[in-house]
Amino acid sequence: SGQVVTAGTSGAPTWAAGARRSTILFGANTPNLTSGTFFYAAGMAGGTVAPNQMLLPYAGIARNLFVEVTAVPGGGTSSGGTAVCTLVRAGVNSALTATIGSTQTTASDTANSTTFTAGQAWSIEVIGSTGSVGSTGFAPSQFHGAFEYEATA
């Protein structure tokens, strides 16, 4: 019914309308990003978006993207590359993007959001930039993260 228990003015619990927010988790064991681009969803990873996406059953808003890898994209040097992680909506990149720097393992985007209609697919696109693939060895054993999803219908 979209309601949550809250503390009433007298301290007794009451039911009130609440936001229908969920945390969407994603991640997978990762291959070496020598090709430059991979797509991720819940437990899936591959070089094309179509087989590596999940559906959202309700219309809503995605926000607060957080990502983490187990190896730095630039091989630990400040001159190395980056990994740009973008929430893909129905095959199209959204504004929700987090860039993992060359000496970092985490990134987030808490400023942007994107809307979905019921039944639209999502995936996370990860693009390793020059310096982050090949000889610098951007081959994290795990890539994972989460975003917040608030159903609006």
Coordinates of N, CA, C and O in Angstrom, one line a residue:
S1 N 0.8 -1.2 0.0 CA 0.0 0.0 0.0 C 0.9 1.3 0.0 O 0.3 2.3 0.0
G2 N 2.2 1.1 0.0 CA 3.1 2.3 0.0 C 3.1 3.0 1.3 O 3.5 4.2 1.4
Q3 N 2.7 2.4 2.4 CA 2.7 3.1 3.7 C 3.9 2.5 4.6 O 4.3 1.4 4.4
V4 N 4.3 3.4 5.5 CA 5.4 3.0 6.4 C 4.9 3.3 7.8 O 4.1 4.2 8.0
V5 N 5.5 2.7 8.8 CA 5.2 3.0 10.2 C 6.1 4.1 10.6 O 7.3 4.1 10.4
T6 N 5.5 5.1 11.2 CA 6.2 6.3 11.8 C 5.8 6.5 13.2 O 4.9 6.0 13.7
A7 N 6.6 7.3 13.9 CA 6.3 7.7 15.3 C 5.3 8.8 15.2 O 5.5 9.9 14.6
G8 N 4.1 8.6 15.8 CA 3.1 9.7 15.9 C 3.5 10.7 16.9 O 4.5 10.6 17.6
T9 N 2.7 11.8 16.9 CA 3.0 12.9 17.8 C 3.0 12.5 19.3 O 3.7 13.0 20.1
S10 N 2.2 11.4 19.6 CA 2.2 11.0 21.0 C 3.2 9.9 21.3 O 3.4 9.4 22.4
G11 N 4.0 9.6 20.2 CA 5.0 8.6 20.4 C 4.6 7.2 20.0 O 5.3 6.3 19.8
A12 N 3.3 7.0 19.8 CA 2.7 5.8 19.3 C 2.9 5.6 17.8 O 2.9 6.6 17.1
P13 N 3.2 4.4 17.4 CA 3.4 4.2 16.0 C 2.1 4.4 15.2 O 1.0 4.1 15.6
T14 N 2.2 5.0 14.0 CA 1.1 5.3 13.1 C 1.5 4.9 11.7 O 2.7 4.9 11.4
W15 N 0.6 4.7 10.8 CA 0.8 4.4 9.4 C 0.8 5.7 8.7 O -0.1 6.5 8.9
A16 N 1.7 5.9 7.7 CA 1.7 7.1 6.9 C 2.2 6.8 5.5 O 2.9 5.8 5.3
A17 N 1.8 7.6 4.6 CA 2.2 7.4 3.2 C 3.7 7.6 3.2 O 4.3 8.5 3.8
G18 N 4.4 6.7 2.5 CA 5.8 6.7 2.4 C 6.3 6.5 1.0 O 5.6 6.0 0.1
A19 N 7.5 6.9 0.7 CA 8.2 6.7 -0.6 C 8.5 5.3 -0.8 O 8.8 4.6 0.2
R20 N 8.3 4.8 -2.0 CA 8.6 3.4 -2.3 C 10.0 3.4 -2.9 O 10.2 3.4 -4.1
R21 N 11.0 3.4 -2.0 CA 12.4 3.4 -2.4 C 13.0 2.0 -2.2 O 12.8 1.3 -1.3
S22 N 13.9 1.7 -3.2 CA 14.6 0.4 -3.1 C 16.1 0.7 -3.5 O 16.4 1.7 -4.1
T23 N 16.9 -0.2 -3.0 CA 18.3 -0.1 -3.4 C 18.5 -1.3 -4.4 O 18.2 -2.4 -4.1
I24 N 19.0 -0.9 -5.6 CA 19.2 -1.9 -6.7 C 20.7 -2.2 -6.6 O 21.5 -1.3 -6.8
L25 N 21.0 -3.5 -6.4 CA 22.4 -3.9 -6.4 C 22.8 -4.5 -7.7 O 22.0 -5.2 -8.4
F26 N 24.1 -4.3 -8.1 CA 24.6 -5.0 -9.3 C 26.0 -5.3 -9.1 O 26.7 -4.8 -8.2
G27 N 26.5 -6.2 -10.0 CA 27.9 -6.5 -10.0 C 28.2 -7.9 -10.5 O 27.2 -8.7 -10.7
A28 N 29.4 -8.2 -10.7 CA 29.8 -9.5 -11.2 C 31.3 -9.7 -11.2 O 32.0 -8.7 -11.0
N29 N 31.8 -10.9 -11.3 CA 33.2 -11.1 -11.6 C 33.5 -10.5 -12.9 O 32.6 -10.6 -13.8
T30 N 34.6 -9.9 -13.1 CA 34.8 -9.1 -14.3 C 36.0 -9.7 -15.1 O 37.0 -10.2 -14.6
P31 N 35.8 -9.7 -16.4 CA 36.9 -10.0 -17.3 C 37.8 -8.8 -17.4 O 37.5 -7.7 -17.0
N32 N 39.0 -9.0 -18.0 CA 39.9 -7.8 -18.2 C 39.2 -6.9 -19.2 O 38.7 -7.3 -20.2
L33 N 39.3 -5.6 -18.8 CA 38.6 -4.6 -19.7 C 39.5 -4.2 -20.9 O 39.5 -3.0 -21.2
T34 N 40.2 -5.1 -21.5 CA 41.0 -4.7 -22.6 C 40.3 -4.3 -23.8 O 40.8 -3.6 -24.6
S35 N 39.0 -4.7 -23.9 CA 38.2 -4.2 -25.0 C 37.7 -2.8 -24.8 O 37.2 -2.1 -25.7
G36 N 37.7 -2.3 -23.6 CA 37.3 -0.9 -23.3 C 35.9 -0.8 -22.7 O 35.7 0.1 -21.9
T37 N 35.0 -1.6 -23.1 CA 33.6 -1.4 -22.7 C 33.0 -2.7 -22.2 O 33.0 -3.7 -22.9
F38 N 32.3 -2.7 -21.1 CA 31.5 -3.8 -20.6 C 30.2 -3.3 -20.0 O 30.2 -2.1 -19.5
F39 N 29.2 -4.2 -20.0 CA 27.9 -3.8 -19.4 C 27.6 -4.8 -18.2 O 27.9 -6.0 -18.3
Y40 N 27.0 -4.3 -17.2 CA 26.8 -5.0 -16.0 C 25.3 -4.9 -15.5 O 24.7 -3.8 -15.7
A41 N 24.8 -5.9 -14.9 CA 23.5 -5.9 -14.2 C 23.7 -6.8 -13.0 O 24.8 -7.0 -12.5
A42 N 22.6 -7.4 -12.5 CA 22.7 -8.2 -11.3 C 23.3 -9.6 -11.7 O 22.7 -10.4 -12.2
G43 N 24.6 -9.7 -11.4 CA 25.3 -11.0 -11.6 C 25.7 -11.3 -13.1 O 26.1 -12.4 -13.4
M44 N 25.6 -10.3 -13.9 CA 25.9 -10.5 -15.4 C 26.9 -9.5 -15.8 O 27.0 -8.4 -15.3
A45 N 27.7 -9.9 -16.8 CA 28.7 -9.0 -17.4 C 29.0 -9.4 -18.8 O 29.0 -10.6 -19.1
G46 N 29.2 -8.5 -19.7 CA 29.5 -8.8 -21.1 C 29.8 -7.6 -21.9 O 29.6 -6.5 -21.5
G47 N 30.1 -7.8 -23.2 CA 30.5 -6.7 -24.1 C 29.4 -6.0 -24.8 O 29.6 -5.1 -25.5
T48 N 28.1 -6.5 -24.7 CA 27.0 -5.8 -25.3 C 25.9 -5.6 -24.3 O 25.8 -6.4 -23.3
V49 N 25.1 -4.6 -24.5 CA 24.1 -4.2 -23.5 C 22.9 -5.2 -23.5 O 22.4 -5.5 -22.4
A50 N 22.4 -5.7 -24.6 CA 21.2 -6.4 -24.7 C 21.1 -7.6 -23.7 O 20.1 -7.8 -23.0
P51 N 22.1 -8.5 -23.7 CA 21.9 -9.7 -22.7 C 22.3 -9.4 -21.3 O 22.2 -10.2 -20.4
N52 N 22.8 -8.2 -21.0 CA 23.3 -7.8 -19.7 C 22.5 -6.6 -19.1 O 23.0 -5.6 -18.7
Q53 N 21.2 -6.8 -19.1 CA 20.3 -5.8 -18.5 C 19.2 -6.4 -17.8 O 18.9 -7.6 -17.9
M54 N 18.5 -5.6 -16.9 CA 17.4 -6.1 -16.1 C 16.3 -5.1 -16.3 O 16.5 -4.0 -16.7
L55 N 15.0 -5.6 -16.0 CA 13.8 -4.8 -16.2 C 13.4 -4.2 -14.9 O 13.5 -4.8 -13.8
L56 N 12.8 -3.0 -14.9 CA 12.2 -2.4 -13.7 C 10.7 -2.5 -13.8 O 10.2 -2.0 -14.8
P57 N 10.0 -3.0 -12.9 CA 8.6 -3.3 -13.0 C 7.7 -2.1 -12.8 O 6.5 -2.1 -13.2
Y58 N 8.2 -1.0 -12.2 CA 7.5 0.2 -12.0 C 8.1 1.4 -12.6 O 9.4 1.5 -12.6
A59 N 7.3 2.4 -13.0 CA 7.9 3.7 -13.3 C 8.6 4.3 -12.1 O 8.1 4.1 -11.0
G60 N 9.6 5.1 -12.3 CA 10.3 5.6 -11.2 C 11.5 6.5 -11.5 O 11.8 6.8 -12.7
I61 N 12.3 6.8 -10.5 CA 13.4 7.7 -10.6 C 14.6 7.0 -10.0 O 14.6 6.5 -8.9
A62 N 15.7 6.9 -10.8 CA 17.0 6.3 -10.3 C 17.9 7.5 -9.9 O 18.0 8.5 -10.7
R63 N 18.6 7.3 -8.8 CA 19.5 8.3 -8.4 C 20.6 7.7 -7.4 O 20.5 6.5 -7.1
N64 N 21.6 8.5 -7.0 CA 22.6 8.0 -6.1 C 23.3 6.7 -6.5 O 23.2 5.7 -5.8
L65 N 24.1 6.9 -7.5 CA 24.8 5.7 -8.1 C 26.2 5.7 -7.3 O 26.9 6.6 -7.2
F66 N 26.5 4.4 -6.9 CA 27.8 4.2 -6.2 C 28.4 3.0 -6.9 O 27.7 2.0 -7.1
V67 N 29.7 3.0 -7.2 CA 30.4 1.9 -7.8 C 31.7 1.7 -7.1 O 32.3 2.6 -6.5
E68 N 32.2 0.4 -7.3 CA 33.5 0.0 -6.7 C 34.1 -1.1 -7.5 O 33.4 -2.0 -8.0
V69 N 35.4 -1.0 -7.6 CA 36.2 -2.1 -8.3 C 37.3 -2.5 -7.3 O 37.6 -1.8 -6.4
T70 N 37.9 -3.7 -7.6 CA 38.9 -4.2 -6.7 C 40.3 -3.9 -7.1 O 41.3 -4.3 -6.4
A71 N 40.5 -3.3 -8.3 CA 41.8 -2.8 -8.8 C 41.6 -1.4 -9.4 O 40.6 -1.1 -10.0
V72 N 42.6 -0.6 -9.1 CA 42.5 0.8 -9.6 C 42.6 0.8 -11.2 O 43.4 0.0 -11.7
P73 N 41.8 1.7 -11.9 CA 41.9 1.7 -13.3 C 43.2 2.1 -13.9 O 43.6 1.6 -15.0
G74 N 44.0 2.9 -13.3 CA 45.2 3.4 -13.8 C 46.4 2.7 -13.4 O 47.6 3.2 -13.5
G75 N 46.3 1.5 -12.9 CA 47.4 0.7 -12.4 C 48.1 1.4 -11.3 O 49.3 1.1 -11.0
G76 N 47.4 2.3 -10.6 CA 47.9 2.9 -9.4 C 48.7 4.1 -9.6 O 49.3 4.7 -8.7
T77 N 48.8 4.6 -10.9 CA 49.6 5.8 -11.2 C 48.6 6.9 -11.6 O 47.6 6.7 -12.2
S78 N 49.0 8.2 -11.2 CA 48.1 9.3 -11.5 C 48.0 9.6 -13.0 O 47.1 10.3 -13.4
S79 N 48.9 9.1 -13.8 CA 48.8 9.3 -15.3 C 48.0 8.2 -16.0 O 47.9 8.2 -17.2
G80 N 47.5 7.2 -15.2 CA 46.7 6.1 -15.8 C 45.4 6.6 -16.2 O 45.0 7.8 -16.1
G81 N 44.6 5.7 -16.6 CA 43.2 6.0 -17.1 C 42.2 6.0 -16.1 O 42.5 6.0 -14.9
T82 N 40.9 6.0 -16.5 CA 39.8 6.0 -15.6 C 38.8 5.0 -16.1 O 38.9 4.4 -17.2
A83 N 37.8 4.7 -15.3 CA 36.7 3.9 -15.6 C 35.4 4.7 -15.5 O 35.1 5.1 -14.3
V84 N 34.7 5.0 -16.5 CA 33.5 5.8 -16.5 C 32.3 4.8 -16.5 O 32.1 4.0 -17.3
C85 N 31.5 4.9 -15.4 CA 30.4 4.0 -15.1 C 29.1 4.8 -15.3 O 28.8 5.8 -14.6
T86 N 28.2 4.4 -16.2 CA 27.0 5.1 -16.5 C 25.8 4.2 -16.5 O 25.8 3.1 -17.0
L87 N 24.7 4.6 -15.9 CA 23.5 3.9 -15.9 C 22.8 4.0 -17.2 O 22.6 5.2 -17.7
V88 N 22.6 2.9 -17.9 CA 22.0 2.9 -19.2 C 20.5 2.6 -19.1 O 20.1 1.6 -18.4
R89 N 19.7 3.4 -19.7 CA 18.2 3.3 -19.6 C 17.7 2.9 -21.0 O 17.9 3.7 -21.9
A90 N 17.1 1.7 -21.1 CA 16.6 1.3 -22.4 C 17.6 1.4 -23.6 O 17.2 1.9 -24.6
G91 N 18.8 1.1 -23.3 CA 19.9 1.1 -24.3 C 20.5 2.5 -24.6 O 21.4 2.6 -25.4
V92 N 20.1 3.5 -23.8 CA 20.6 4.9 -24.0 C 21.3 5.3 -22.7 O 20.7 5.2 -21.6
N93 N 22.5 5.9 -22.8 CA 23.2 6.4 -21.6 C 22.4 7.5 -20.9 O 21.9 8.4 -21.6
S94 N 22.3 7.5 -19.6 CA 21.6 8.5 -18.8 C 22.7 9.5 -18.3 O 23.9 9.3 -18.5
A95 N 22.2 10.5 -17.6 CA 23.1 11.5 -17.0 C 23.7 10.9 -15.7 O 24.7 11.5 -15.2
L96 N 23.3 9.8 -15.2 CA 23.8 9.2 -13.9 C 25.1 8.5 -14.2 O 25.1 7.4 -14.8
T97 N 26.2 9.2 -13.9 CA 27.5 8.7 -14.3 C 28.5 8.9 -13.1 O 28.5 10.0 -12.5
A98 N 29.3 7.9 -12.8 CA 30.4 8.0 -11.8 C 31.7 7.6 -12.5 O 31.8 6.5 -13.1
T99 N 32.7 8.4 -12.3 CA 34.0 8.1 -12.9 C 35.0 7.7 -11.8 O 35.3 8.5 -10.9
I100 N 35.5 6.5 -11.9 CA 36.6 6.1 -11.0 C 37.9 6.5 -11.5 O 38.3 6.2 -12.6
G101 N 38.6 7.3 -10.7 CA 39.9 7.9 -11.1 C 41.0 6.9 -11.2 O 40.9 5.8 -10.7
S102 N 42.1 7.3 -11.7 CA 43.2 6.4 -12.0 C 43.8 5.8 -10.7 O 44.5 4.7 -10.7
T103 N 43.7 6.4 -9.5 CA 44.2 5.9 -8.3 C 43.1 5.6 -7.3 O 43.4 5.4 -6.1
Q104 N 41.9 5.4 -7.8 CA 40.7 5.2 -6.9 C 40.1 3.8 -7.2 O 40.4 3.2 -8.2
T105 N 39.3 3.4 -6.2 CA 38.5 2.2 -6.4 C 37.0 2.4 -6.3 O 36.3 1.5 -6.5
T106 N 36.6 3.6 -5.9 CA 35.2 3.9 -5.8 C 34.9 5.3 -6.4 O 35.8 6.1 -6.6
A107 N 33.6 5.4 -6.7 CA 33.1 6.7 -7.3 C 31.6 6.7 -7.0 O 31.0 5.7 -6.8
S108 N 31.0 7.9 -7.1 CA 29.6 8.1 -7.0 C 29.1 9.3 -7.7 O 29.8 10.1 -8.1
D109 N 27.8 9.3 -8.0 CA 27.1 10.4 -8.6 C 25.8 10.6 -7.7 O 24.9 9.8 -7.8
T110 N 25.8 11.6 -6.9 CA 24.6 11.9 -6.1 C 23.9 13.1 -6.5 O 23.0 13.6 -5.9
A111 N 24.4 13.7 -7.7 CA 23.8 15.0 -8.2 C 22.7 14.7 -9.3 O 21.8 15.5 -9.4
N112 N 22.9 13.7 -10.1 CA 22.0 13.5 -11.2 C 21.0 12.4 -10.9 O 21.1 11.6 -10.0
S113 N 20.0 12.3 -11.8 CA 19.0 11.3 -11.7 C 18.4 11.1 -13.1 O 18.7 11.8 -14.0
T114 N 17.7 10.0 -13.3 CA 17.0 9.7 -14.5 C 15.7 9.0 -14.3 O 15.6 8.3 -13.3
T115 N 14.7 9.1 -15.1 CA 13.4 8.5 -14.9 C 13.3 7.3 -15.8 O 13.9 7.2 -16.9
F116 N 12.5 6.4 -15.4 CA 12.2 5.1 -16.1 C 10.6 5.0 -16.2 O 9.9 5.4 -15.3
T117 N 10.2 4.4 -17.3 CA 8.8 4.0 -17.4 C 8.8 2.5 -17.0 O 9.8 1.8 -17.0
A118 N 7.6 2.0 -16.6 CA 7.4 0.6 -16.2 C 7.9 -0.3 -17.4 O 7.6 -0.1 -18.5
G119 N 8.7 -1.3 -17.0 CA 9.2 -2.3 -17.9 C 10.5 -1.9 -18.7 O 11.0 -2.7 -19.5
Q120 N 11.0 -0.7 -18.5 CA 12.2 -0.4 -19.1 C 13.4 -1.1 -18.5 O 13.4 -1.4 -17.4
A121 N 14.4 -1.4 -19.4 CA 15.6 -2.1 -19.0 C 16.7 -1.2 -18.5 O 16.8 0.0 -19.0
W122 N 17.5 -1.7 -17.6 CA 18.7 -0.9 -17.2 C 19.9 -1.8 -17.2 O 19.8 -3.0 -17.1
S123 N 21.1 -1.2 -17.3 CA 22.4 -1.8 -17.2 C 23.4 -0.7 -16.8 O 23.1 0.4 -16.8
I124 N 24.5 -1.2 -16.4 CA 25.6 -0.2 -16.1 C 26.7 -0.4 -17.1 O 27.2 -1.5 -17.3
E125 N 27.0 0.6 -17.8 CA 28.1 0.6 -18.8 C 29.4 1.1 -18.2 O 29.4 2.1 -17.5
V126 N 30.5 0.3 -18.4 CA 31.8 0.7 -17.8 C 32.7 0.8 -19.0 O 32.9 -0.2 -19.7
I127 N 33.3 2.0 -19.2 CA 34.3 2.2 -20.2 C 35.6 2.6 -19.6 O 35.7 3.6 -18.9
G128 N 36.6 1.8 -19.9 CA 38.0 2.1 -19.5 C 38.6 3.0 -20.5 O 38.6 2.8 -21.7
S129 N 39.2 4.1 -20.0 CA 39.8 5.1 -20.9 C 41.2 4.7 -21.2 O 41.8 3.8 -20.7
T130 N 41.8 5.4 -22.1 CA 43.2 5.2 -22.5 C 44.1 5.2 -21.3 O 44.0 6.1 -20.4
G131 N 44.9 4.2 -21.2 CA 45.8 4.1 -20.0 C 45.2 3.1 -18.9 O 45.9 2.7 -18.0
S132 N 43.9 2.8 -19.0 CA 43.3 2.0 -18.0 C 43.1 0.5 -18.5 O 42.7 -0.3 -17.8
V133 N 43.5 0.3 -19.8 CA 43.3 -1.1 -20.3 C 44.7 -1.6 -20.8 O 45.6 -0.8 -20.9
G134 N 44.7 -2.8 -21.1 CA 45.9 -3.4 -21.7 C 47.1 -3.4 -20.8 O 47.0 -4.0 -19.7
S135 N 48.2 -2.7 -21.1 CA 49.4 -2.9 -20.3 C 49.4 -2.4 -18.9 O 50.1 -2.9 -18.1
T136 N 48.4 -1.5 -18.6 CA 48.3 -1.1 -17.2 C 47.5 -2.1 -16.3 O 47.5 -2.0 -15.1
G137 N 46.9 -3.0 -17.0 CA 46.3 -4.1 -16.3 C 45.0 -3.8 -15.5 O 44.9 -4.2 -14.3
F138 N 44.1 -3.1 -16.1 CA 42.8 -2.9 -15.3 C 42.0 -4.1 -15.5 O 41.2 -4.3 -16.4
A139 N 42.2 -5.0 -14.5 CA 41.5 -6.3 -14.5 C 41.0 -6.6 -13.1 O 41.4 -7.5 -12.5
P140 N 40.0 -5.8 -12.6 CA 39.5 -6.0 -11.3 C 38.8 -7.4 -11.3 O 38.2 -7.8 -12.2
S141 N 38.9 -8.1 -10.1 CA 38.2 -9.4 -10.0 C 36.7 -9.2 -9.7 O 35.9 -10.1 -10.0
Q142 N 36.4 -8.0 -9.2 CA 35.0 -7.7 -8.9 C 34.7 -6.3 -9.3 O 35.5 -5.4 -9.1
F143 N 33.5 -6.1 -9.8 CA 32.9 -4.8 -10.1 C 31.5 -4.8 -9.5 O 30.7 -5.8 -9.8
H144 N 31.2 -3.9 -8.6 CA 29.8 -3.9 -8.0 C 29.4 -2.5 -7.6 O 30.3 -1.6 -7.6
G145 N 28.2 -2.4 -7.3 CA 27.7 -1.1 -6.9 C 26.2 -1.1 -6.6 O 25.6 -2.2 -6.5
A146 N 25.6 0.1 -6.5 CA 24.2 0.2 -6.2 C 23.7 1.5 -6.6 O 24.4 2.5 -6.8
F147 N 22.4 1.6 -6.8 CA 21.7 2.9 -7.0 C 20.4 2.8 -6.3 O 19.8 1.8 -6.1
E148 N 19.8 4.0 -6.0 CA 18.5 4.1 -5.4 C 17.5 4.2 -6.4 O 17.7 4.9 -7.4
Y149 N 16.4 3.5 -6.2 CA 15.2 3.6 -7.2 C 14.0 3.9 -6.4 O 13.6 3.1 -5.5
E150 N 13.3 4.9 -6.8 CA 12.0 5.3 -6.1 C 10.9 5.1 -7.1 O 10.8 5.8 -8.2
A151 N 10.0 4.2 -6.8 CA 8.9 4.0 -7.7 C 7.9 5.1 -7.6 O 7.6 5.6 -6.5
T152 N 7.4 5.6 -8.8 CA 6.5 6.7 -8.8 C 5.1 6.3 -9.2 O 4.2 7.2 -9.2
A153 N 4.9 5.1 -9.6 CA 3.6 4.7 -10.1 C 3.4 3.2 -9.6 O 4.2 2.5 -9.3

